[in-house]
CSV table of C-alpha atoms in Angstrom, one decimal:
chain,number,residue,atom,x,y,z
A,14,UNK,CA,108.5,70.3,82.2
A,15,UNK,CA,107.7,73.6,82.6
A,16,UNK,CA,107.7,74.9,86.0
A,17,UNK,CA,106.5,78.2,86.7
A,18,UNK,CA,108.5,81.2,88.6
A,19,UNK,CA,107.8,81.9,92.2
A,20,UNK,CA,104.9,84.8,93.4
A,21,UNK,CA,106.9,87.7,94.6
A,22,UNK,CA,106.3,87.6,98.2
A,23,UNK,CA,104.4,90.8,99.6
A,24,UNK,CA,106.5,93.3,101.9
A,25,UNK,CA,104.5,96.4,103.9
A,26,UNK,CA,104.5,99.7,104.3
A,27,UNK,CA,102.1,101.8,107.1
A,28,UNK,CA,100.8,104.6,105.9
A,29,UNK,CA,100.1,108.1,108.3
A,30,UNK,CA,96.6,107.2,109.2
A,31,UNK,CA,98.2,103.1,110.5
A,32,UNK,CA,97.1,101.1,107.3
A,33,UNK,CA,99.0,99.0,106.6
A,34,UNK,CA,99.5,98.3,102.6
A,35,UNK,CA,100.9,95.1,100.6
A,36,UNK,CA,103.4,95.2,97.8
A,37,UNK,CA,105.5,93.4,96.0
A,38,UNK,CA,108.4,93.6,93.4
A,39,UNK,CA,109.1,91.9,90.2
A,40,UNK,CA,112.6,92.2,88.5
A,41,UNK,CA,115.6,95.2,88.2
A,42,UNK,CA,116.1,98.7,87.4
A,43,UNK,CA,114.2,101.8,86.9
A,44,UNK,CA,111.2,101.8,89.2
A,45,UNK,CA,107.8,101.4,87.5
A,46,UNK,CA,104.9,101.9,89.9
A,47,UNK,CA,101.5,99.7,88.4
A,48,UNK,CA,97.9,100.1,90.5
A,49,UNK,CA,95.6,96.7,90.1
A,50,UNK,CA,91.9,98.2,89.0
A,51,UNK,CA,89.1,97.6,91.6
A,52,UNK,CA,88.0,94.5,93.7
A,53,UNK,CA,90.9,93.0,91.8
A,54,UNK,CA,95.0,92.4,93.4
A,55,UNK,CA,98.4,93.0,92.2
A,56,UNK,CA,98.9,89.5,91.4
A,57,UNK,CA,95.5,89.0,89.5
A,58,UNK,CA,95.7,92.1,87.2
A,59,UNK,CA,100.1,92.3,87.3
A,60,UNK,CA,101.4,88.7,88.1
A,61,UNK,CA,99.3,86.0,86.7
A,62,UNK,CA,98.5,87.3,83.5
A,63,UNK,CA,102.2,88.1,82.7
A,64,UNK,CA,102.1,92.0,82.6
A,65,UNK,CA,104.5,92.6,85.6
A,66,UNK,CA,106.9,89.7,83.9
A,67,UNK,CA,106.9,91.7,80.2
A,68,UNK,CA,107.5,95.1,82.1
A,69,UNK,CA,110.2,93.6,84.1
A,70,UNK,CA,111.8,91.8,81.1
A,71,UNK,CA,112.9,95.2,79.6
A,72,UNK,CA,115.0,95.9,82.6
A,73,UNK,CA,113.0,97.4,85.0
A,74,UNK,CA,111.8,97.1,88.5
A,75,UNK,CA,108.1,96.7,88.6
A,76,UNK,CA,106.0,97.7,91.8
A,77,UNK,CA,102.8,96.7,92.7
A,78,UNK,CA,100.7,97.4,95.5
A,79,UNK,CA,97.1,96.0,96.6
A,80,UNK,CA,95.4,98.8,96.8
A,81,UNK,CA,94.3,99.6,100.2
A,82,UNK,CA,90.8,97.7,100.9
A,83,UNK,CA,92.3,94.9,98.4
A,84,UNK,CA,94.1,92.0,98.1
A,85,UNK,CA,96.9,91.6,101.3
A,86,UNK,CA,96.4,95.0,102.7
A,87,UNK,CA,94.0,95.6,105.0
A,88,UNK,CA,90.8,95.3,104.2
A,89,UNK,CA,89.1,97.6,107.3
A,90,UNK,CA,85.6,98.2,108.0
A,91,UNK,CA,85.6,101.5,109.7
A,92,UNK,CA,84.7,104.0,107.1
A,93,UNK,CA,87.2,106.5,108.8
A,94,UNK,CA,89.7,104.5,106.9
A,95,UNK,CA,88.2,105.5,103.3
A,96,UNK,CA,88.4,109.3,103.1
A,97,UNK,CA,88.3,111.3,99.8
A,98,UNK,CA,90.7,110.3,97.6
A,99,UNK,CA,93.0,108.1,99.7
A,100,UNK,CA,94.1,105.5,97.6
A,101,UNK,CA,95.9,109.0,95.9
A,102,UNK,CA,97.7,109.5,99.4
A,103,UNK,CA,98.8,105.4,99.5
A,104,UNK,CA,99.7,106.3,96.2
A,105,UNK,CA,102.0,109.2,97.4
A,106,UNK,CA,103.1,107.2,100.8
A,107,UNK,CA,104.5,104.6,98.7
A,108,UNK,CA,106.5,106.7,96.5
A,109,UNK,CA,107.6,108.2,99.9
A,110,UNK,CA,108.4,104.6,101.5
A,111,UNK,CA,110.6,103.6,98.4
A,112,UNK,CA,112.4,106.9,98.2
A,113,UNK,CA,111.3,107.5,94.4
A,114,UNK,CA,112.1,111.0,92.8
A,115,UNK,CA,110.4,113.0,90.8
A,116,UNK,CA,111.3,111.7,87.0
A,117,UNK,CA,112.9,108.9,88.5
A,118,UNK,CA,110.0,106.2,87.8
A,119,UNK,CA,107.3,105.2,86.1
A,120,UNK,CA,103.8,105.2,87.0
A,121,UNK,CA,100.2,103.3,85.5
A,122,UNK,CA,98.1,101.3,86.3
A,123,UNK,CA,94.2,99.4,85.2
A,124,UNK,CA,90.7,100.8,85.7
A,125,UNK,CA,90.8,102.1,89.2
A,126,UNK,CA,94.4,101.9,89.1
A,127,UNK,CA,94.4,104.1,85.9
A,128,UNK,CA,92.6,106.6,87.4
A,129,UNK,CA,94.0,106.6,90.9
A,130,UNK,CA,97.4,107.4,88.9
A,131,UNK,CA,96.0,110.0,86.7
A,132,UNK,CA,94.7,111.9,90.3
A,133,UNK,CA,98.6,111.2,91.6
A,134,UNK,CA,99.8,113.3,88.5
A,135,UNK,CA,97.3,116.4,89.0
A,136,UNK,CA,98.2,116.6,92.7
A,137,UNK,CA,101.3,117.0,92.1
A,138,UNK,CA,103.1,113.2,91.2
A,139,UNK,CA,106.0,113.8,88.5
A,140,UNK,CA,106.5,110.2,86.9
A,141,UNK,CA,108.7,110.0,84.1
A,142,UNK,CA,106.1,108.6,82.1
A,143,UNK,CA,102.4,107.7,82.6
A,144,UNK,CA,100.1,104.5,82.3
A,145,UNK,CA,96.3,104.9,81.8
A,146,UNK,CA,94.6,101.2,80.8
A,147,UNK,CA,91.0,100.4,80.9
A,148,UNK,CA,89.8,104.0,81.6
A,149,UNK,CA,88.4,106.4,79.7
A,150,UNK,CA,87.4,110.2,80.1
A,151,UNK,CA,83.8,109.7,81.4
A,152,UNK,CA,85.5,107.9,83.9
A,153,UNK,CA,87.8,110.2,84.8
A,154,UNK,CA,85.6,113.3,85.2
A,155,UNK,CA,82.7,112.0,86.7
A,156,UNK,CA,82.7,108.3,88.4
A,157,UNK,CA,79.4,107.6,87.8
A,158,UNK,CA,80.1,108.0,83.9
A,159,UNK,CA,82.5,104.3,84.0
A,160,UNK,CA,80.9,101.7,82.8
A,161,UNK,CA,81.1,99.3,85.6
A,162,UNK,CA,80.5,102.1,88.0
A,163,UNK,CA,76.5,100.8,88.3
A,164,UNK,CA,77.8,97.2,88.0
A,165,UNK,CA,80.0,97.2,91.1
A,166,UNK,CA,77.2,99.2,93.2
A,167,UNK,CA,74.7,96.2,92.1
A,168,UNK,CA,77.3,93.6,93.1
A,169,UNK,CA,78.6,95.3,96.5
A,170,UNK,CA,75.1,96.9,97.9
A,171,UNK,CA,74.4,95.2,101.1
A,172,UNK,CA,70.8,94.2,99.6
A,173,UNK,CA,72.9,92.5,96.5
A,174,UNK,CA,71.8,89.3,96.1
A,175,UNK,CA,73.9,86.1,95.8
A,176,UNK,CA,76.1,86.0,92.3
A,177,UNK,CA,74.1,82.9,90.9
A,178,UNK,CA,71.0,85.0,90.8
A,179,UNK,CA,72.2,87.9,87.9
A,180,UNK,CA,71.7,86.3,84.3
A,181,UNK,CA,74.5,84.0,82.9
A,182,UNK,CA,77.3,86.3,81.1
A,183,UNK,CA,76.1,89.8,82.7
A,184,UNK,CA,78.7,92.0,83.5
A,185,UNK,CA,77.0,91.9,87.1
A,186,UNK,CA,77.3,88.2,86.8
A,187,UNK,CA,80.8,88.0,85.9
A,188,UNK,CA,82.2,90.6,88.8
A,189,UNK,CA,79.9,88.8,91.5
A,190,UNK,CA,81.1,85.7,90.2
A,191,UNK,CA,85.0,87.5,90.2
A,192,UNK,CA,84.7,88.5,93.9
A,193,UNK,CA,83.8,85.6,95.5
A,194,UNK,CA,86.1,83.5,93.4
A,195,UNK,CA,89.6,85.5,95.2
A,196,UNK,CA,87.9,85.5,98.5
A,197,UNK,CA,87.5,89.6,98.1
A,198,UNK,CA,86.0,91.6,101.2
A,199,UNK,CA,82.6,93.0,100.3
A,200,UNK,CA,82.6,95.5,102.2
A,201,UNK,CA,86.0,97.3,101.7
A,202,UNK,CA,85.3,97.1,98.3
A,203,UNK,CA,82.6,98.9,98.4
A,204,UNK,CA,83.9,101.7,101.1
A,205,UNK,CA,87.1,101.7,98.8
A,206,UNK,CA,84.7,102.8,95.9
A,207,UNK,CA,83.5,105.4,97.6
A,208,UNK,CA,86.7,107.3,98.0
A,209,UNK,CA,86.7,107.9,94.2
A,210,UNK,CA,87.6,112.2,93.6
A,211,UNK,CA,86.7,113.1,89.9
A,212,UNK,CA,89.2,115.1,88.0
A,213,UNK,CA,87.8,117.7,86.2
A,214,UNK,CA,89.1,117.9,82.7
A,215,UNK,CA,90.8,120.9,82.5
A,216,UNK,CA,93.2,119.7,85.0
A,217,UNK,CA,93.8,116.7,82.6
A,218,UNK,CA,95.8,119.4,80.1
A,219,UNK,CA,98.5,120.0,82.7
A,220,UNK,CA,99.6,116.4,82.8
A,221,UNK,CA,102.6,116.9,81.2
A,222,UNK,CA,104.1,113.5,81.1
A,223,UNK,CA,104.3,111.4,78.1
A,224,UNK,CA,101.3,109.0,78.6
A,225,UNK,CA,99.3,105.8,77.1
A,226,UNK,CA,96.0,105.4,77.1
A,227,UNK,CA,95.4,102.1,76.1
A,228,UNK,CA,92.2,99.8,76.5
A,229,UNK,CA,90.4,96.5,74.8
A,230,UNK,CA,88.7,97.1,71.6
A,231,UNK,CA,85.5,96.0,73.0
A,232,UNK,CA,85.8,97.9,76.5
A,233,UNK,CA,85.1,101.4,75.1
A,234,UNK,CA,87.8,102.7,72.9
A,235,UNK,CA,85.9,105.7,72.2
A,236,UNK,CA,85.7,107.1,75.3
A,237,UNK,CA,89.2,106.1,76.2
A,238,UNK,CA,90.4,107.8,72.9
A,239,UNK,CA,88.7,110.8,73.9
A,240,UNK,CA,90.8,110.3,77.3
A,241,UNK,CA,93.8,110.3,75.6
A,242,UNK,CA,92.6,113.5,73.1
A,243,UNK,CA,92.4,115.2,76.5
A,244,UNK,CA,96.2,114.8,77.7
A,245,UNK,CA,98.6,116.9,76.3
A,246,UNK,CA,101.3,114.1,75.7
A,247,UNK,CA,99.3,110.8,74.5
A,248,UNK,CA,99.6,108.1,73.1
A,249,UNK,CA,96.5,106.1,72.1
A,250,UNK,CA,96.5,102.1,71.4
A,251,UNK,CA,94.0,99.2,71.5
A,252,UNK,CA,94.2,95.3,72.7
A,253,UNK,CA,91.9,92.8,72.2
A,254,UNK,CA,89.0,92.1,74.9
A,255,UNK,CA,86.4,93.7,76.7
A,256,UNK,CA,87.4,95.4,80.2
A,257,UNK,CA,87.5,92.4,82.3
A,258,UNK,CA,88.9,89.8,79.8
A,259,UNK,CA,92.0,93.0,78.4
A,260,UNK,CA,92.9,92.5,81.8
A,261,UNK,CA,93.0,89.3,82.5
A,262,UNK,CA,93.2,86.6,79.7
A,263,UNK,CA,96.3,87.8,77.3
A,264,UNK,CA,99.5,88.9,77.7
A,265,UNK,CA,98.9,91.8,75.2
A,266,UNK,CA,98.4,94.5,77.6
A,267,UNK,CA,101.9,93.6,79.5
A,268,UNK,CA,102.9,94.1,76.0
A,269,UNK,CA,101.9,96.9,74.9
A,270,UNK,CA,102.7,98.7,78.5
A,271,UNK,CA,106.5,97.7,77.4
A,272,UNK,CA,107.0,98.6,74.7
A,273,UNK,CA,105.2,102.1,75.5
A,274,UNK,CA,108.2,102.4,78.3
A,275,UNK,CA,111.0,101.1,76.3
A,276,UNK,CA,110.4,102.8,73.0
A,277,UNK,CA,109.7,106.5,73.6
A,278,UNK,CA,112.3,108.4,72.9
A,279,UNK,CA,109.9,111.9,73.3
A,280,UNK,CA,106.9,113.1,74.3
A,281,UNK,CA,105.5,113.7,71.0
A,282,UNK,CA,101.8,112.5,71.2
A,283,UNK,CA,100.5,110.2,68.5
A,284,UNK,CA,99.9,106.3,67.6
A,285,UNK,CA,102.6,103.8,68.4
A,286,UNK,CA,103.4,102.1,64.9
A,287,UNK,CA,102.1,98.0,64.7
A,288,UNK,CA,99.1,98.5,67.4
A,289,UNK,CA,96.0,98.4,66.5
């Protein structure tokens, strides 16, 4: 019978302004920092799924916070906790906390988390190499221009009605459906969103780690391609599923993420050979 491993248990870490943030660790050796994507939790988008266990399995030791608003850290409802661009300072608190160098680790993460990382890098974050899933350029220069960005708004406004009321299989459906099934707080979700700092594109050309940009093929590989066209050192790759289900119902993307890590040998930007 198989059973299955223990959840990494959460430690903490307070940040200048007295939040306190959740994370935990998964496995051995050189540090690899991975950011959950909104109204999700490290153990949703890392854990469960098996991502954090394939990235582990290649000797590394994986580290993954709940972003602040999410999951086991706290989840205020004083907007004074969600300036511009914070969860880019937890970011940089946490590096702090754990003593990681510059070049010394690796950093990535989903949707939010993809983006949140690509703001660490252009202010000033030097990870070894980089990790950009489920995120594409629109999102990355101009909130408003993700996908989901109108969804979430629909799903969090204080006037949003209850999840059975959006049509069966909408994307609204399936978030409204997603945040009440993990208990998520409505409200930080939505204060968390509006933290977001876009990233104007030319700054994108001075990322000069060696980075994936890697989505589903029926999220919006387009748009994520011409994310990855933008970065100086890319490497562009598809999985199968749309952005929640990428995420969420294969092991692929844990995959994909490790091999990325464990098979670069430069920073010569290009395809990875067998991904499709």
């Amino acid at each position: 019978m198989h059973v299955a491993p223990p959840l990494p248990v959460p430690s903490f870490l307070t940040t200048a302004d007295g939040v306190r943030l959740a994370y935990r660790e998964l496995g051995a050796g050189r540090p690899t920092v991975l950011l959950h994507g909104f109204s999700s939790t490290a153990l949703i988008n890392w854990v469960t799924p098996g991502h954090a266990a394939a990235v582990a399995a290649t000797g590394r030791r994986v580290i993954l916070p709940d972003l602040r608003g999410h999951g086991d850290s706290d989840r205020s409802h004083d907007p004074g906790a969600y300036p511009a661009d914070v969860l880019t300072d937890d970011v940089f608190a946490l590096l702090d906390h754990l003593g990681l160098a510059a070049g010394g680790y690796d950093l990535g993460g989903y949707s939010l988390g993809a983006r949140t990382s690509l703001r660490a890098v252009v202010r000033g974050a030097r990870p070894g190499r980089l990790v950009v899933a489920g995120m594409g350029l629109a999102g990355v220069v101009h909130i408003g221009g993700h996908s989901f960005a109108d969804v979430f708004t629909q799903v969090l406004d204080d006037a949003a009605p209850p999840a059975g009321t959006f049509a069966p299989a909408s994307p609204q459906r399936r978030i409204a459906d997603f945040v009440e099934r993990i208990g998520a707080d409505r409200t930080a979700l939505r204060l968390a969103l509006g933290t977001a700092v876009d990233t104007p594109a030319v700054e994108l050309a001075g990322v000069d780690a060696p980075t994936l940009v890697v989505c589903g093929d029926r999220d919006d590989p387009d748009d994520a391609r011409a994310l990855a066209d933008a970065l100086p050192h890319s490497t562009f790759a598809m999985v199968k599923g749309d952005h929640i289900s990428a995420a969420n119902r294969s092991d692929a993307l844990g995959v994909a993420i490790a091999s990325f890590l464990t098979s670069l040998t430069s920073s010569t930007p290009g395809r990875a050979p067998g991904w499709s």
